[in-house]
XYZ file of C-alpha atoms in Angstrom:
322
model
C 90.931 115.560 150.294
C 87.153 115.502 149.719
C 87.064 118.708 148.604
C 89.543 118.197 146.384
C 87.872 114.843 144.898
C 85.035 117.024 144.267
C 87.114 119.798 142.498
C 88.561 116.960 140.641
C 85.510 115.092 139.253
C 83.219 118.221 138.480
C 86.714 119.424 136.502
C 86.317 115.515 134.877
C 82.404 116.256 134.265
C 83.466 119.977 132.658
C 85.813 118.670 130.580
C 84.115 115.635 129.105
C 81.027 118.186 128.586
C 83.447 120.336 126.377
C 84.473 117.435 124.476
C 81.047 117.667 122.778
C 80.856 116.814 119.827
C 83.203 114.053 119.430
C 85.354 114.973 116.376
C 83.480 113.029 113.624
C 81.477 110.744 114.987
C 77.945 111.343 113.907
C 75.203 112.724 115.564
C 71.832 110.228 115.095
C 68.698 111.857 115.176
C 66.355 108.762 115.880
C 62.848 108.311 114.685
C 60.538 105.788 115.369
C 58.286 105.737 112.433
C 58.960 104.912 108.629
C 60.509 107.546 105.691
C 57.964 109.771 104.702
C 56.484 110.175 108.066
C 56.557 113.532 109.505
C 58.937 112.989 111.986
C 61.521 111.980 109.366
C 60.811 114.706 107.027
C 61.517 117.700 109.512
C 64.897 115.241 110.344
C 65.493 115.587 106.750
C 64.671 119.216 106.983
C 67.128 120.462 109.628
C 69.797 117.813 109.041
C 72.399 120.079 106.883
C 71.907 123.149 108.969
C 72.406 120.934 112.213
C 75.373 119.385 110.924
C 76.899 123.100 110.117
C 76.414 124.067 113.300
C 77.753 120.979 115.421
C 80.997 120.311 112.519
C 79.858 116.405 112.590
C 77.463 114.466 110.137
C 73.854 114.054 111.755
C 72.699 111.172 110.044
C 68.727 109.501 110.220
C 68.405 106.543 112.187
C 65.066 104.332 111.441
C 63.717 102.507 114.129
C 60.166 101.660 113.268
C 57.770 99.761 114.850
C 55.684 99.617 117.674
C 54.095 102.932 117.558
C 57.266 104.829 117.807
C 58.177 102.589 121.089
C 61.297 100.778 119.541
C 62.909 103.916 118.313
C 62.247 105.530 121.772
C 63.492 102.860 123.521
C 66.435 102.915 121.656
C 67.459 106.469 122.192
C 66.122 105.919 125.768
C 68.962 103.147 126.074
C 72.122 105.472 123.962
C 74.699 106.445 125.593
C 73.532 109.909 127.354
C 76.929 112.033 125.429
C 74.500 114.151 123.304
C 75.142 112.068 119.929
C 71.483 110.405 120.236
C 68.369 112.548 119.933
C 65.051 111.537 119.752
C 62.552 113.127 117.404
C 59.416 112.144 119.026
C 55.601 112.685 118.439
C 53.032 113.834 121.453
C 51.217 110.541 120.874
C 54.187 108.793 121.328
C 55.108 110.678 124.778
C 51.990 111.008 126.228
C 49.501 109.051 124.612
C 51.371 105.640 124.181
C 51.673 105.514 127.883
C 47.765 105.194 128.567
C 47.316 102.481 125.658
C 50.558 100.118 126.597
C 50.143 98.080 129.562
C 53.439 97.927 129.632
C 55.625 100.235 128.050
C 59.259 100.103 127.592
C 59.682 103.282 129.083
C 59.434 106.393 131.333
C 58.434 108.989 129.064
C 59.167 111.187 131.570
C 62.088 110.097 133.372
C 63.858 108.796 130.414
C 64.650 111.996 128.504
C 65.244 115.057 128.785
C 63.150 117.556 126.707
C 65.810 119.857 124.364
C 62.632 121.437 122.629
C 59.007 121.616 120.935
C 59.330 122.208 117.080
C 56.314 122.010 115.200
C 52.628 121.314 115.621
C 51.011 118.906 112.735
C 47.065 118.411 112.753
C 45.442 115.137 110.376
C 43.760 115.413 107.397
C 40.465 113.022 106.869
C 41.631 111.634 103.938
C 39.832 109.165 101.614
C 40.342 107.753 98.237
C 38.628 109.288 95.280
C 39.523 106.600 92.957
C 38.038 104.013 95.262
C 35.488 105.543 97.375
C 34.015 108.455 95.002
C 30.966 108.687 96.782
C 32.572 110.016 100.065
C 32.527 113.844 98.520
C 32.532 115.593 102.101
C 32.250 114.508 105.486
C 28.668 114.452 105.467
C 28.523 111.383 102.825
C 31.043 109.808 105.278
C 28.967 109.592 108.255
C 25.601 108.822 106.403
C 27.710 105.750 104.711
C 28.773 105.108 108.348
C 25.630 105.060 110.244
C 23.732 103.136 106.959
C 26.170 100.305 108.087
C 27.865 100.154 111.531
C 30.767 98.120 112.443
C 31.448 97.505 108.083
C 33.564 100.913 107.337
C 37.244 101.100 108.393
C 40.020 103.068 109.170
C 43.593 103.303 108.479
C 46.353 104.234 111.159
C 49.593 104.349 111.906
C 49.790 102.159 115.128
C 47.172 101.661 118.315
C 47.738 104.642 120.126
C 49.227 106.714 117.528
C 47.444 110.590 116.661
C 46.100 108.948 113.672
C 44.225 106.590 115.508
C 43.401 108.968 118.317
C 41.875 111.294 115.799
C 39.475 109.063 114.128
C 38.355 107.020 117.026
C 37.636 110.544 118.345
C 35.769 111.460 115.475
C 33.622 108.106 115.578
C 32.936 109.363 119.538
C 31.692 112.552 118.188
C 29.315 110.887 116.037
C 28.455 108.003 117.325
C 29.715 105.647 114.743
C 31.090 102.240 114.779
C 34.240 102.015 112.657
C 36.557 99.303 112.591
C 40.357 100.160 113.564
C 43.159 98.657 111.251
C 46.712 99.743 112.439
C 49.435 99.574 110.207
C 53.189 99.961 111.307
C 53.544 103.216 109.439
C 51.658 105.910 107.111
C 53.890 104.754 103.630
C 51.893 101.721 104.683
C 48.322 103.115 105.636
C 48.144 105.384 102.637
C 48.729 102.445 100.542
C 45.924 100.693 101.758
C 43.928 103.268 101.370
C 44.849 103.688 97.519
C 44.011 100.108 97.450
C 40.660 100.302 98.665
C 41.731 98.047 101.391
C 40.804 100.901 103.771
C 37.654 103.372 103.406
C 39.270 106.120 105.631
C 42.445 107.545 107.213
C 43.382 110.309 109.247
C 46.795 111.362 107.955
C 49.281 113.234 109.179
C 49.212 117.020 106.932
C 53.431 116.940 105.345
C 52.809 113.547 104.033
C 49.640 113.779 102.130
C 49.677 117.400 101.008
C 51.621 116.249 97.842
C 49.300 113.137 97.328
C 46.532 115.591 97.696
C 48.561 117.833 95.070
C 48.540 115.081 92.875
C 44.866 113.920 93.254
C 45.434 111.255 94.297
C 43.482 111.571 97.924
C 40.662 113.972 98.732
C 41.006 115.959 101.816
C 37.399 116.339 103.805
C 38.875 118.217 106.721
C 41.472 119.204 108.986
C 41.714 118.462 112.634
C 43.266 121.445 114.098
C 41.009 124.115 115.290
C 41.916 126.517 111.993
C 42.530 125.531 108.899
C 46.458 124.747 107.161
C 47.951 127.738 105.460
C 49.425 125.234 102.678
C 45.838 124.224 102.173
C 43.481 127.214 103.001
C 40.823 126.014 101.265
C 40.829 122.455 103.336
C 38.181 123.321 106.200
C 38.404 122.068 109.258
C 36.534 119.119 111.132
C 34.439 121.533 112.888
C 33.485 123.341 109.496
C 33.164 120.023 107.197
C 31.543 118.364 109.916
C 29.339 120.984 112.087
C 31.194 119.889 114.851
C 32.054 122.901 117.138
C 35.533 122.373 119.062
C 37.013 119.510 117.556
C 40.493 119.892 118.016
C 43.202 116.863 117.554
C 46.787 118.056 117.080
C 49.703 116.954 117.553
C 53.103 118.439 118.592
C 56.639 117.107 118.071
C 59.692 117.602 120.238
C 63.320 116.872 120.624
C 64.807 114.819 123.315
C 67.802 113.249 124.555
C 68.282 110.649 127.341
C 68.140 111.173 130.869
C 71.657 111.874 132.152
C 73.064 113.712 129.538
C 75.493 116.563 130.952
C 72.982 119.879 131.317
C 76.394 121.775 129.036
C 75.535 119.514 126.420
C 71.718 119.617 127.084
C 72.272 123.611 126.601
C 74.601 123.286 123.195
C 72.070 121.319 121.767
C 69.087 123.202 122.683
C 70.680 126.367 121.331
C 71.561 124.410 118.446
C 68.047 123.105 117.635
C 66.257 126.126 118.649
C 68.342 128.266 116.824
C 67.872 126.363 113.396
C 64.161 125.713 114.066
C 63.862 129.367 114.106
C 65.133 129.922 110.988
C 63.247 131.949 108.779
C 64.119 129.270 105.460
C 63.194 126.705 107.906
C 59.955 127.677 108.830
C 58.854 128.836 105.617
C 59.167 124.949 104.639
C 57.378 123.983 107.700
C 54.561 125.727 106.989
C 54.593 124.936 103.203
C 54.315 121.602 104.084
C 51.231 121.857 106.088
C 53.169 121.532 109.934
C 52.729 124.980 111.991
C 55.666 126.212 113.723
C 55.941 125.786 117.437
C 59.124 126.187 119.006
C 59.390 126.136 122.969
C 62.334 125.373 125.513
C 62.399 122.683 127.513
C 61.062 123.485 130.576
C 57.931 124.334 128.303
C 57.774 120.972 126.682
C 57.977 119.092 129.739
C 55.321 120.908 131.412
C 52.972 119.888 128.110
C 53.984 116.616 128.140
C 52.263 116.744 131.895
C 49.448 118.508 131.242
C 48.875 116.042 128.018
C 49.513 112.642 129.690
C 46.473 113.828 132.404
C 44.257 114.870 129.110
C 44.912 111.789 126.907
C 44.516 109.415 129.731
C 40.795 110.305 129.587
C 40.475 110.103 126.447
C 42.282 107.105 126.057
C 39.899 105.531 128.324
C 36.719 106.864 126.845
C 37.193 105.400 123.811
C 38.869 102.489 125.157
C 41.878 102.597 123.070
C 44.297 99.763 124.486
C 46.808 97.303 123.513
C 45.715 94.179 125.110
C-alpha cells in the first residue's frame, strides 16, 4: 500500500509538472526596481520570444522599492508553479544581505537559480550642463579632496551596485562623499540633471542613450575593459590610474524554492535558449550589458563565492542600513 501511495503521488507530482504552463494564465517576470532600469529592459527584451516559446503572455510585474527587496520578496512568497520569476541583480542577492540587518529573505534558500544572463558594469556619470568643470575623473577627485564631506552621490538604494561602486571608488581615493539613495535610477538620473546631485554611478543600458543625447558625460567605466557600445568610454582604471578596479554586476533568473525540478528544467531551457539568441545578444551588447549566460548550478555557486566577497567589502566601507 505504501508503495503504491508513493507510485501514486510522484504520478500526482509528474502530472501537475506537465501541466506547465497553465493554459493562459500569464507568466510574471518580477522586477524589483523602476522602468528603465536594467533589469526591466532585458524583461522587455526577451518578453515576446519567451512568450512564443511557453504559448502564454509573460507580462512585467513592478515591484519597486527597497533595493530590489519588495519585488524579491514577492516572488520569494508566489506560488512555486513556475508562473513567477524573478529577474534579480547580484547586489540584490548577495550584497543586500550584508547591508540589511534584517532582510526579508534567504537569498539562498528562497529560490532556485534558472540562470545568469548578462553582466552590466556603471558608468561615472556627471552632468555637463550642471557640473561643466568635472571634464574627467581627475577634476572629480581634485573638486573632492578641495572639499570633503560637500560633494555627493546619486544611487539607486543603500546596498545597491550603484552605491557599492562609488563608495568603492571614494575607498580608492580616499575621499569623503556624501551618499544620497534614491528608490530607483529614473529617479537618481533626475537629480543629477537637476544639479541636486554632483555624481552617479549608473548602470551602462540606461544612460548610454542619455549619453547619446548629451545629456550626461561618461568619465569611466567600472568593468575591467571597456563597453563595446561605447569603446571610446575608458575604464576606471584608465580615467582614473587606478590599476584593478573592477565593480560589475551580473543578473540572473530565479524562481522560488519548491518549484517542481520538470518545471525548473522547461524554464531553464526556455530562458537559456532565448538568451542565447544571436538577435538577442546583439541588443545586449548594443546596449552596453555583456552577455553572460550560465546554468544554474553555475549561478548558485557565484552567488556563494560573492556573498563571502561583498561581505568584506560591505564592511570596509561600512555600508549598512541602520
Amino acid at each position: 500500500m505504501l508503495l503504491a501511495a508513493a507510485a501514486l503521488l510522484g504520478f500526482g507530482a509528474t502530472s501537475n509538472a506537465q501541466e506547465f504552463p497553465q493554459p493562459g494564465r500569464p507568466l510574471m517576470l518580477v522586477t524589483g526596481f523602476p522602468a528603465g532600469t536594467a533589469p526591466d529592459i532585458y524583461g522587455r527584451l526577451i518578453q515576446a520570444r519567451v512568450q512564443q516559446e511557453l504559448g502564454v503572455p509573460v507580462v512585467i510585474d513592478i515591484r519597486a522599492g527597497a533595493s530590489g527587496n519588495i519585488g524579491m520578496e514577492y516572488a520569494a512568497r508566489a506560488a512555486p508553479d513556475g508562473h513567477t520569476v524573478l529577474i534579480a541583480t547580484s547586489a540584490m542577492l548577495s550584497i543586500s544581505p550584508s547591508v540589511f540587518p534584517r532582510m526579508p529573505v534567504d537569498t539562498q534558500a528562497d529560490f532556485i537559480p534558472l540562470l545568469t544572463t548578462f553582466e552590466a558594469p556603471n558608468f561615472l556619470t556627471v552632468s555637463p550642463e550642471r557640473r561643466p568643470q568635472f571634464t574627467d575623473c581627475h577634476a572629480v577627485i581634485r573638486a573632492a579632496r578641495a572639499a570633503p564631506g560637500r560633494m555627493n552621490y546619486a544611487s539607486t538604494g543603500i546596498g545597491a551596485s550603484t552605491h557599492l561602486a562609488a563608495a568603492q571608488f571614494a575607498v580608492a581615493f580616499g575621499l569623503d562623499l556624501v551618499h544620497v539613495p534614491y528608490r530607483g535610477g529614473p529617479f537618481a538620473i533626475t537629480a543629477l540633471y537637476q544639479g541636486d546631485v554632483d555624481l552617479f554611478f549608473y548602470q551602462t543600458g540606461p544612460v548610454i542613450e542619455a549619453y547619446r543625447q548629451g545629456r550626461v558625460r561618461l568619465l569611466g567605466v567600472t568593468s575591467a575593459t571597456r563597453v563595446p557600445a561605447v569603446p571610446e568610454i575608458p575604464t576606471i582604471a584608465e580615467a582614473c590610474d587606478l590599476p584593478g578596479f573592477d565593480s560589475t554586476t551580473w543578473y540572473s533568473l530565479l524562481v522560488p524554492a519548491r518549484t517542481p525540478a520538470p518545471i525548473v528544467r522547461r524554464l531553464s531551457e526556455v530562458f537559456t535558449r532565448v538568451a542565447r539568441e544571436p538577435e538577442i545578444e546583439e541588443r545586449v551588447i548594443a546596449m552596453g550589458f555583456t552577455p553572460a549566460v550560465a546554468d544554474g548550478a553555475a549561478t548558485s555557486a557565484r552567488l556563494a563565492r560573492d556573498l563571502v566577497s561583498w561581505r568584506a567589502i560591505v564592511e570596509r566601507v561600512g555600508a549598512r542600513v541602520e
